[in-house]
Every structure is written in C-alpha cells, then in structure tokens.
XYZ file of C-alpha atoms in Angstrom:
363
model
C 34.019 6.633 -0.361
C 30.140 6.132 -1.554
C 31.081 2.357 -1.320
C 32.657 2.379 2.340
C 29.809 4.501 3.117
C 26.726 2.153 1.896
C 28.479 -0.720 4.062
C 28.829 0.810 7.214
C 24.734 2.004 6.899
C 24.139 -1.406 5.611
C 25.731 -3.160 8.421
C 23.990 -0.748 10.891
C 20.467 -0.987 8.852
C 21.333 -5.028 9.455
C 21.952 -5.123 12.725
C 19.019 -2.480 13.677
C 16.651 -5.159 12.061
C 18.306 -8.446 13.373
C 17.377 -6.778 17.132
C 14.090 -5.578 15.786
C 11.713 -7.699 18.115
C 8.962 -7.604 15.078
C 10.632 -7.234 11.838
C 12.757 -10.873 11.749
C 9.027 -11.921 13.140
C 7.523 -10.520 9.933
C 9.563 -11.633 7.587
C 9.912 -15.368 8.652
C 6.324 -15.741 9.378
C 4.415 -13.568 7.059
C 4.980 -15.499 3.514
C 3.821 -19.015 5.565
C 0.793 -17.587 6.899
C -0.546 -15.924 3.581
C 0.873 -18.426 1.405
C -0.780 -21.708 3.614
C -3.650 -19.479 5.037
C -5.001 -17.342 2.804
C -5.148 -19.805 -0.716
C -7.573 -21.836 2.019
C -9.621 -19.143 2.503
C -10.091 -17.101 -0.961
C -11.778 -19.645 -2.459
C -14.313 -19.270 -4.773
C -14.128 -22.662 -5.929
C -18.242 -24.057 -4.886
C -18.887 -26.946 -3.330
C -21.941 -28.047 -1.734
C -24.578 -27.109 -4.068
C -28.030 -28.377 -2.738
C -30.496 -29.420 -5.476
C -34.022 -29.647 -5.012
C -35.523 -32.118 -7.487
C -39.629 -31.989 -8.642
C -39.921 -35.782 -10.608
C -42.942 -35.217 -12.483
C -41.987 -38.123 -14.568
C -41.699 -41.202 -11.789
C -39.716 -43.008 -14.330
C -36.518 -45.669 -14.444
C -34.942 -42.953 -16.670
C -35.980 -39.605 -13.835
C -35.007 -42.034 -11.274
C -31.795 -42.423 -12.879
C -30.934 -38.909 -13.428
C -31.442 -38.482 -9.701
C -28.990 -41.243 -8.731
C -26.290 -39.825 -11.079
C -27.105 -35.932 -9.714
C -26.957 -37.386 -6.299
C -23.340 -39.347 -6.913
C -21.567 -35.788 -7.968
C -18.963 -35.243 -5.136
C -19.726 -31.529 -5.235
C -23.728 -31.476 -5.079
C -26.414 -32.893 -2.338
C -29.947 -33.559 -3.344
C -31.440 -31.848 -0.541
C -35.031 -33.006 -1.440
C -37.377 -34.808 -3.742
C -40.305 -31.707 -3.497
C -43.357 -33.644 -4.420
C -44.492 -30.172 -6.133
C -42.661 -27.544 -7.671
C -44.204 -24.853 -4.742
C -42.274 -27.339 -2.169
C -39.000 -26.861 -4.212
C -39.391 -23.211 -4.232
C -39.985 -22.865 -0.673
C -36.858 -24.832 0.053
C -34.813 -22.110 -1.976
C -37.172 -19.330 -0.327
C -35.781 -20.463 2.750
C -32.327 -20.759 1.358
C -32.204 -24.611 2.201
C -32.228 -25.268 -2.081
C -29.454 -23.721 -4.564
C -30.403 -25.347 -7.989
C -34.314 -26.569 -8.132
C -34.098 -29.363 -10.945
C -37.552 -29.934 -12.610
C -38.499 -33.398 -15.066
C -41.430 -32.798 -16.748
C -44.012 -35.499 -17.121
C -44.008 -37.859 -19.839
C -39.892 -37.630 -20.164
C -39.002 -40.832 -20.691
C -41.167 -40.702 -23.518
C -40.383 -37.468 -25.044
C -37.145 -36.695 -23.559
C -38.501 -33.123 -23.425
C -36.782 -29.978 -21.958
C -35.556 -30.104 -18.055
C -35.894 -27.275 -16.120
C -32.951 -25.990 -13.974
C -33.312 -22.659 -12.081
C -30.337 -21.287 -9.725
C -30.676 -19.462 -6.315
C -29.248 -15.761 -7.812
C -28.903 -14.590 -4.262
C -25.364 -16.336 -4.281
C -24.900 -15.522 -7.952
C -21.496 -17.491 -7.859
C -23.338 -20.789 -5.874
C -26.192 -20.626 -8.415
C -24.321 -20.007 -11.486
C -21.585 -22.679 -10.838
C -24.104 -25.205 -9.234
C -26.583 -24.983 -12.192
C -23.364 -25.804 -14.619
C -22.524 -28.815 -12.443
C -26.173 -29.843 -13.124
C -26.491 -29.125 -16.613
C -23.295 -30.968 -16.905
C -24.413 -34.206 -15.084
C -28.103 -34.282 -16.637
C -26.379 -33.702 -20.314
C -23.654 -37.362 -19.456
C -27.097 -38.971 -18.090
C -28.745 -38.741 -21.556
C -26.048 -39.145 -23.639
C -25.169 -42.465 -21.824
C -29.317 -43.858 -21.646
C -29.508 -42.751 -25.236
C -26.511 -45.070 -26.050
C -28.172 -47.383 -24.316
C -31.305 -47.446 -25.588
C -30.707 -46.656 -29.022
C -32.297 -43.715 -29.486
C -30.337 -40.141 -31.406
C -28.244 -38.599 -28.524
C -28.796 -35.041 -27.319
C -26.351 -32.628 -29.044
C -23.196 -32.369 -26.817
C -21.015 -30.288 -25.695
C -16.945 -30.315 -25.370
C -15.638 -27.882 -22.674
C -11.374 -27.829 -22.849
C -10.447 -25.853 -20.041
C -7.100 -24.338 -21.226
C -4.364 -23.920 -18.753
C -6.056 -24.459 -15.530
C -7.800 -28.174 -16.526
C -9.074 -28.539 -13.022
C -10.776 -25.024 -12.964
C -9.343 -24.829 -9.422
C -9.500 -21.632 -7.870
C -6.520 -22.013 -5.453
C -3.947 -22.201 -8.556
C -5.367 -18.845 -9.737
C -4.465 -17.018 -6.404
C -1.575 -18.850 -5.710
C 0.742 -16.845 -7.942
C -1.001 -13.483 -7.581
C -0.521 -13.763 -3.719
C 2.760 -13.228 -3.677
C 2.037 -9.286 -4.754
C 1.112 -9.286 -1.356
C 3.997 -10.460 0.316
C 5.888 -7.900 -1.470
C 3.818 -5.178 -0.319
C 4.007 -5.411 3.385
C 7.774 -6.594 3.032
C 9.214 -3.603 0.420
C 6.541 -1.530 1.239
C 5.418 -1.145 4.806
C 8.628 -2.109 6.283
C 11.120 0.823 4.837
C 8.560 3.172 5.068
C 8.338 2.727 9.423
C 12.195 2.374 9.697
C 12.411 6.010 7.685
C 9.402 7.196 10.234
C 10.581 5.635 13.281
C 14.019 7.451 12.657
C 12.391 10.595 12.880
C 10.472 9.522 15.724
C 13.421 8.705 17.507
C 15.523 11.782 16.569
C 18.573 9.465 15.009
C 17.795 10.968 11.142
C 18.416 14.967 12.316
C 22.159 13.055 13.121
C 22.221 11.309 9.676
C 21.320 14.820 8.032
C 24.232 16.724 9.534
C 26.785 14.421 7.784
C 28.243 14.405 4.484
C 26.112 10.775 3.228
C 24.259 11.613 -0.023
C 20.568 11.323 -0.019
C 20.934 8.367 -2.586
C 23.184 6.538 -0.194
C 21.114 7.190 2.596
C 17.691 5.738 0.655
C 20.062 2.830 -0.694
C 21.000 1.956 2.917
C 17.388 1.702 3.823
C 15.837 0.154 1.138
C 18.599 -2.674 0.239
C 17.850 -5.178 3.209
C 14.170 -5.028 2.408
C 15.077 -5.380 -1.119
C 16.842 -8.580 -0.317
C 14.216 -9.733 2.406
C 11.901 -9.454 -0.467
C 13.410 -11.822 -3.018
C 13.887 -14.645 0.685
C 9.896 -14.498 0.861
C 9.415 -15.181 -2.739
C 11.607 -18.277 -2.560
C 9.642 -19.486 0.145
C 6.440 -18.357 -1.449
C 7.150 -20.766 -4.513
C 8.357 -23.713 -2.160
C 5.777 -23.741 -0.251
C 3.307 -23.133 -3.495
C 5.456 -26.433 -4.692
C 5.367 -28.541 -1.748
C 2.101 -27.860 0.205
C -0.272 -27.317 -3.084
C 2.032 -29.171 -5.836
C 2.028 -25.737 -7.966
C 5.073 -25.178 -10.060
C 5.583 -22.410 -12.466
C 5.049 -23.641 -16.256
C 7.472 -20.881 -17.288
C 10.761 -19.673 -16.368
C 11.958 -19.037 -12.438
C 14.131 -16.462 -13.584
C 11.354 -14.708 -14.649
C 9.453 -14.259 -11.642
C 12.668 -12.987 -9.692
C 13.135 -10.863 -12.318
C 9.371 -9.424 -11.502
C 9.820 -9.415 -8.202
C 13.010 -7.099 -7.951
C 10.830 -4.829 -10.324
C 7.575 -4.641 -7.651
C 10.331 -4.657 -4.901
C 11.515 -1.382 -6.694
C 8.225 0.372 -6.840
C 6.973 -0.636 -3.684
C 9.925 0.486 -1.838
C 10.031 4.087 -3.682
C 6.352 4.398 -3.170
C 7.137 3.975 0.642
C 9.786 5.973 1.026
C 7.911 8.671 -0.596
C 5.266 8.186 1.830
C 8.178 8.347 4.473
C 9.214 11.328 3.504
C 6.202 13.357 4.041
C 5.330 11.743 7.011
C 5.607 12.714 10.603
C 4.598 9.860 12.754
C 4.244 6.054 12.155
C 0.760 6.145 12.352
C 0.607 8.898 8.974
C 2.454 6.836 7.582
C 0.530 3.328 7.812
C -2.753 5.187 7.279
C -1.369 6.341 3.773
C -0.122 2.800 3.045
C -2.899 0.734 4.300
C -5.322 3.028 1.741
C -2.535 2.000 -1.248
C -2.961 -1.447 -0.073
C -6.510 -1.807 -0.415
C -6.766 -0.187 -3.605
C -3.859 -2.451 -4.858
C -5.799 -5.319 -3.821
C -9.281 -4.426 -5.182
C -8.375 -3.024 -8.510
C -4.753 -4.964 -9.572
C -6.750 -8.143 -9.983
C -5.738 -10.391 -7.050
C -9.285 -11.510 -6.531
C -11.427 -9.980 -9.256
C -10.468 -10.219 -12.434
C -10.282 -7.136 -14.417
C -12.259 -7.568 -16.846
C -15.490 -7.149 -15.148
C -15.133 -4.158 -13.533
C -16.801 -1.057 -14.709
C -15.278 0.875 -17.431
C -13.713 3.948 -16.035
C -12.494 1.290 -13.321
C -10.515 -0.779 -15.608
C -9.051 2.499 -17.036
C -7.950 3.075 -13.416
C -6.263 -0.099 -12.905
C -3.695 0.726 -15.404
C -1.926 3.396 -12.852
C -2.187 0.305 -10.176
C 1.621 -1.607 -9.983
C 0.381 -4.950 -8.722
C -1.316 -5.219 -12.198
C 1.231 -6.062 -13.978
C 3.076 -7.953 -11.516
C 0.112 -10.048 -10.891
C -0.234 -10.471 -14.932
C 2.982 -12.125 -15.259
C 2.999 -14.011 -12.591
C 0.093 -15.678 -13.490
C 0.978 -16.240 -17.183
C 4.377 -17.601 -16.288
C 2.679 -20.449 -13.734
C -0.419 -21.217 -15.614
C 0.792 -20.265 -19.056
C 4.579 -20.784 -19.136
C 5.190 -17.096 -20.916
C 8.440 -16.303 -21.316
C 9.836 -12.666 -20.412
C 9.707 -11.824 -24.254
C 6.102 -12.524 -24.404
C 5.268 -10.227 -21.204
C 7.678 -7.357 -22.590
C 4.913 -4.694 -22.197
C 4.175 -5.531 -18.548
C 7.954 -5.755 -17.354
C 8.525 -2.623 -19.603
C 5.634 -0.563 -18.032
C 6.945 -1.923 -14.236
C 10.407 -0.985 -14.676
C 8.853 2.676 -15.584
C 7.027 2.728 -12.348
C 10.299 1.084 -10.640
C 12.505 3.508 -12.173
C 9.983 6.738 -11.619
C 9.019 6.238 -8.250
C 13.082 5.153 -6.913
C 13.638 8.364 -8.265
C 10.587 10.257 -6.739
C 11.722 8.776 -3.233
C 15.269 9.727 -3.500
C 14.579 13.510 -4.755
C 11.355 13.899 -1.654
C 14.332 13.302 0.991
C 14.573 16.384 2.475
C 18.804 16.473 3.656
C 19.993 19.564 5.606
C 23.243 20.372 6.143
C-alpha cells in the first residue's frame, strides 16, 4: 500500500516539475554555468606580476637576469627605475608588484638581491616575489655553470598532487558542493512552501499518506536530479578542463547521495517551519553562505581563526568537499576517507530524520 502510494506522489511530484517553467531550467542549466563559469572566475592563480627593476650593477650578468625575468610568461618588467625612489613610486602608485634591486658590484661579488612585494595584494606580492626568487635563483645557477664559479645553494620544490599548482583543479571538485545545494537543497524546500502557498498540502494532510511517504515523495526526484548534475559536473570537469578523478567514481556518487541526504533534510526542515517562499529562501540563502565561507570551497581551513575552524566541523560541505578533493587530486579510496563518509552519513541520517518528524500531519 506504502509502495502504490510513493508511485502515484512520485508520478505527480514528476509531472508537477516536468511543467515547472523554472525547475527543468535549473537543473539543465545550473551545473554548466557553475561548472564552465565559475572555475574561470575563482581564480587565484596570479598572473601578471609587474616588476620594477633598480640595476645598480650595469653588468652582462644584471643585464642577463633582466632578460630571463622579462621572458617569464607570467611577469612584465614594467620598468628599469634608474633609482630605487623611482621603483618605489611605481609601487606607490600601484603600477609595480615586485621591485627587484642588484646591488652594485654583483657581478663581482654575486652579493644579496633585493626583492620586496606590493603587500597590498598580499596574494599578487607573495606569489609574484616567488616567481622572482625562482627565476633569479635558475639565472645564477646556470651563469655559475658557466663561468665556473661554486653555484648558489638550490632549492628543489616537488609539488605533490597538483604539479602545476593550478588553482582551477583545486575548485573544480569542491564546486560541485554547490550544485548540490541549490539542487537538494533549495529546490524541495520551495515545492514543500509553495504547497502551502497554494493550499494543495491542507488536501495531502486529510488523507491517510504517512508523513515519511509524503517527505519521500518530495525529496526522491531531487534526490535523483542531484546525482544527473554530478554526472555532468565530472564530464564537463573531463572534457572542457581535462580533470579526471585519480580515485574511484564510485566514490564520489557515493558522497554525493550522502550531501544529497543532508541537504534535502536540512530543507525540508526549513520547509516545515516556514510560511511563505520568501522565509524560506532567506533561511537557506544564510546556510548557503556560511556553507561556502567556512566548508572550505575557497579558503582553506586551515587558516582561519581558531574558534572558526572549530565551527567548521558542524558545516556538511566540509566533508563532502574533503573527499572530493582527495579522491581527484589524491586518488583516496572510500576506506581511507572512512571518518568523513562516517561523520556525513550521521548528518544524512540525523537531519532525514529531523525533516520527517518537523512535518506537522493533521488528520
């Protein structure tokens, strides 16, 4: 009877959303836009560093260091500042992000070079003195080879992982969380409130459907619209950006029905104790934002304050974001992840049940 029951409010929850002029709309479109928009846009990847150079030395070997600072696809020498005042004017007036200073006599003593960063874009400055320290450090080592003379202590830098150190296949996987949000979230939560709007749920209430049938009917579709935008989330990753998961696929999925769970009980809760549409998307768009400062989608974790990080650990998308990113980057396997699937399906299993008890059925 449960069975027969679930169809018929599936077929009618189906049908309600195939005639929906915005939900189809939302679903198709939303996991192109974010996943070909917004890995274009959050990018903290820095390009364009302008350096400012002061040659005190006038040498073949300054002049050289110049040409091979100059040749870096990522950095512009904006200007050879005949004093170091110029070159400090030029990143006064923002024009200069890294001033590079040769002190006289280098080619001689192959002293100490100077690099100071523009802090007002801490990221710019950081990153674009690294790209110079980087290119001065292969210009010594290779006119020290050259000329005979001991080579400069080097450096090795393995970057583990993520080679490239680009910033696009860091987001890639975590902006999926996002996808799941809107689509298990959002979604359920305005079909519940539009039903009151519209008067249709005092019918539902007056007939013998369980309230676990009922919630099951309305979360199901999203449930399965969910796992369609992750499949096209990790084509288009594939296809458009050539970023395939190291690990398992199963393995996301099996993440994704777990976020799908929470963020579908979390809206239905919100559902339930709201009156209008707009309640309800005030309430979720504040869940949203918090979800997408603190889980780590752009920041990571680690260098947020103290009692913040303690906070995150109540935030879903955490967790989900953690594995996601471990099983593309890493290749981690669901047995390596245990604790973050284990502390999702808590959430999932909490919150389903939280929803389903807040339903309010009258007879």
């Amino acid at each position: 009877m449960n069975l027969r029951t679930l169809l018929a409010l599936l077929r009618k929850e189906l049908t309600i959303m195939r005639h929906d002029p915005l939900v189809p709309r939302i679903i198709l479109m939303m996991p192109l836009m974010v996943m070909l928009v917004a890995p274009l846009v959050t990018n903290l990847d820095v390009t364009g560093v302008n350096v400012a150079v002061v040659d005190n030395d006038r040498s073949m070997t300054s002049r050289r260091i110049v040409a091979d600072l100059a040749s870096v696809t990522d950095m512009k020498i904006i200007d050879i500042a005949p004093t170091y005042t110029d070159a400090i004017i030029d990143m006064e007036h923002g024009e200069a992000d890294v001033i590079v200073t040769i002190p006289p006599h280098f080619a001689r003593d192959f002293s100490a070079i100077d690099i100071e960063a523009n802090g007002v874009n801490a990221m710019k400055g950081m990153l674009g003195s690294q790209y110079v320290s980087n290119s001065i450090a292969g210009s010594l080592a290779a006119i020290a080879a050259e000329s005979g003379r001991p080579a400069p202590a080097a450096t090795s830098v393995i970057n583990r992982f993520n080679p490239t150190l680009n910033y696009r296949n860091y987001m890639i996987p975590a902006l999926m969380v996002i996808l799941l949000i809107v689509i298990c979230g959002f979604l359920p939560a305005l079909s519940i409130v539009r039903e009151k709007e519209t008067g249709t749920i005092e019918a539902m209430n007056v007939t013998p459907v369980s309230r676990f049938v009922f919630v099951l009917s309305k979360l199901i579709p999203y449930w399965l619209a969910g796992m369609l935008v992750i499949t096209v989330g990790l084509v288009v990753g594939r296809a458009v950006y050539g970023l395939a998961p190291e690990g398992n696929i199963a393995a996301i999925y099996l993440a994704a029905i777990l976020l799908s769970l929470v963020m579908s009980g979390m809206g239905v809760i919100v559902a339930n104790s709201s009156d209008t549409m707009l309640q309800s998307i005030f309430v979720l768009f504040a869940f949203v934002i918090i979800f997408q400062l603190m889980g780590g989608l752009f920041t990571p974790i680690s260098s947020m304050p103290d009692w913040a990080q303690a906070i995150t650990y109540a935030i879903p998308p955490r967790y989900f974001i953690e594995i996601l990113r471990a099983i593309y980057l890493k290749g981690a396997t669901v047995a390596d992840l245990w604790m973050q699937y284990s502390i999702l399906g808590s959430f999932a299993v909490v919150l389903c049940l939280l929803a389903a008890l807040t339903y309010r059925k009258q007879n």
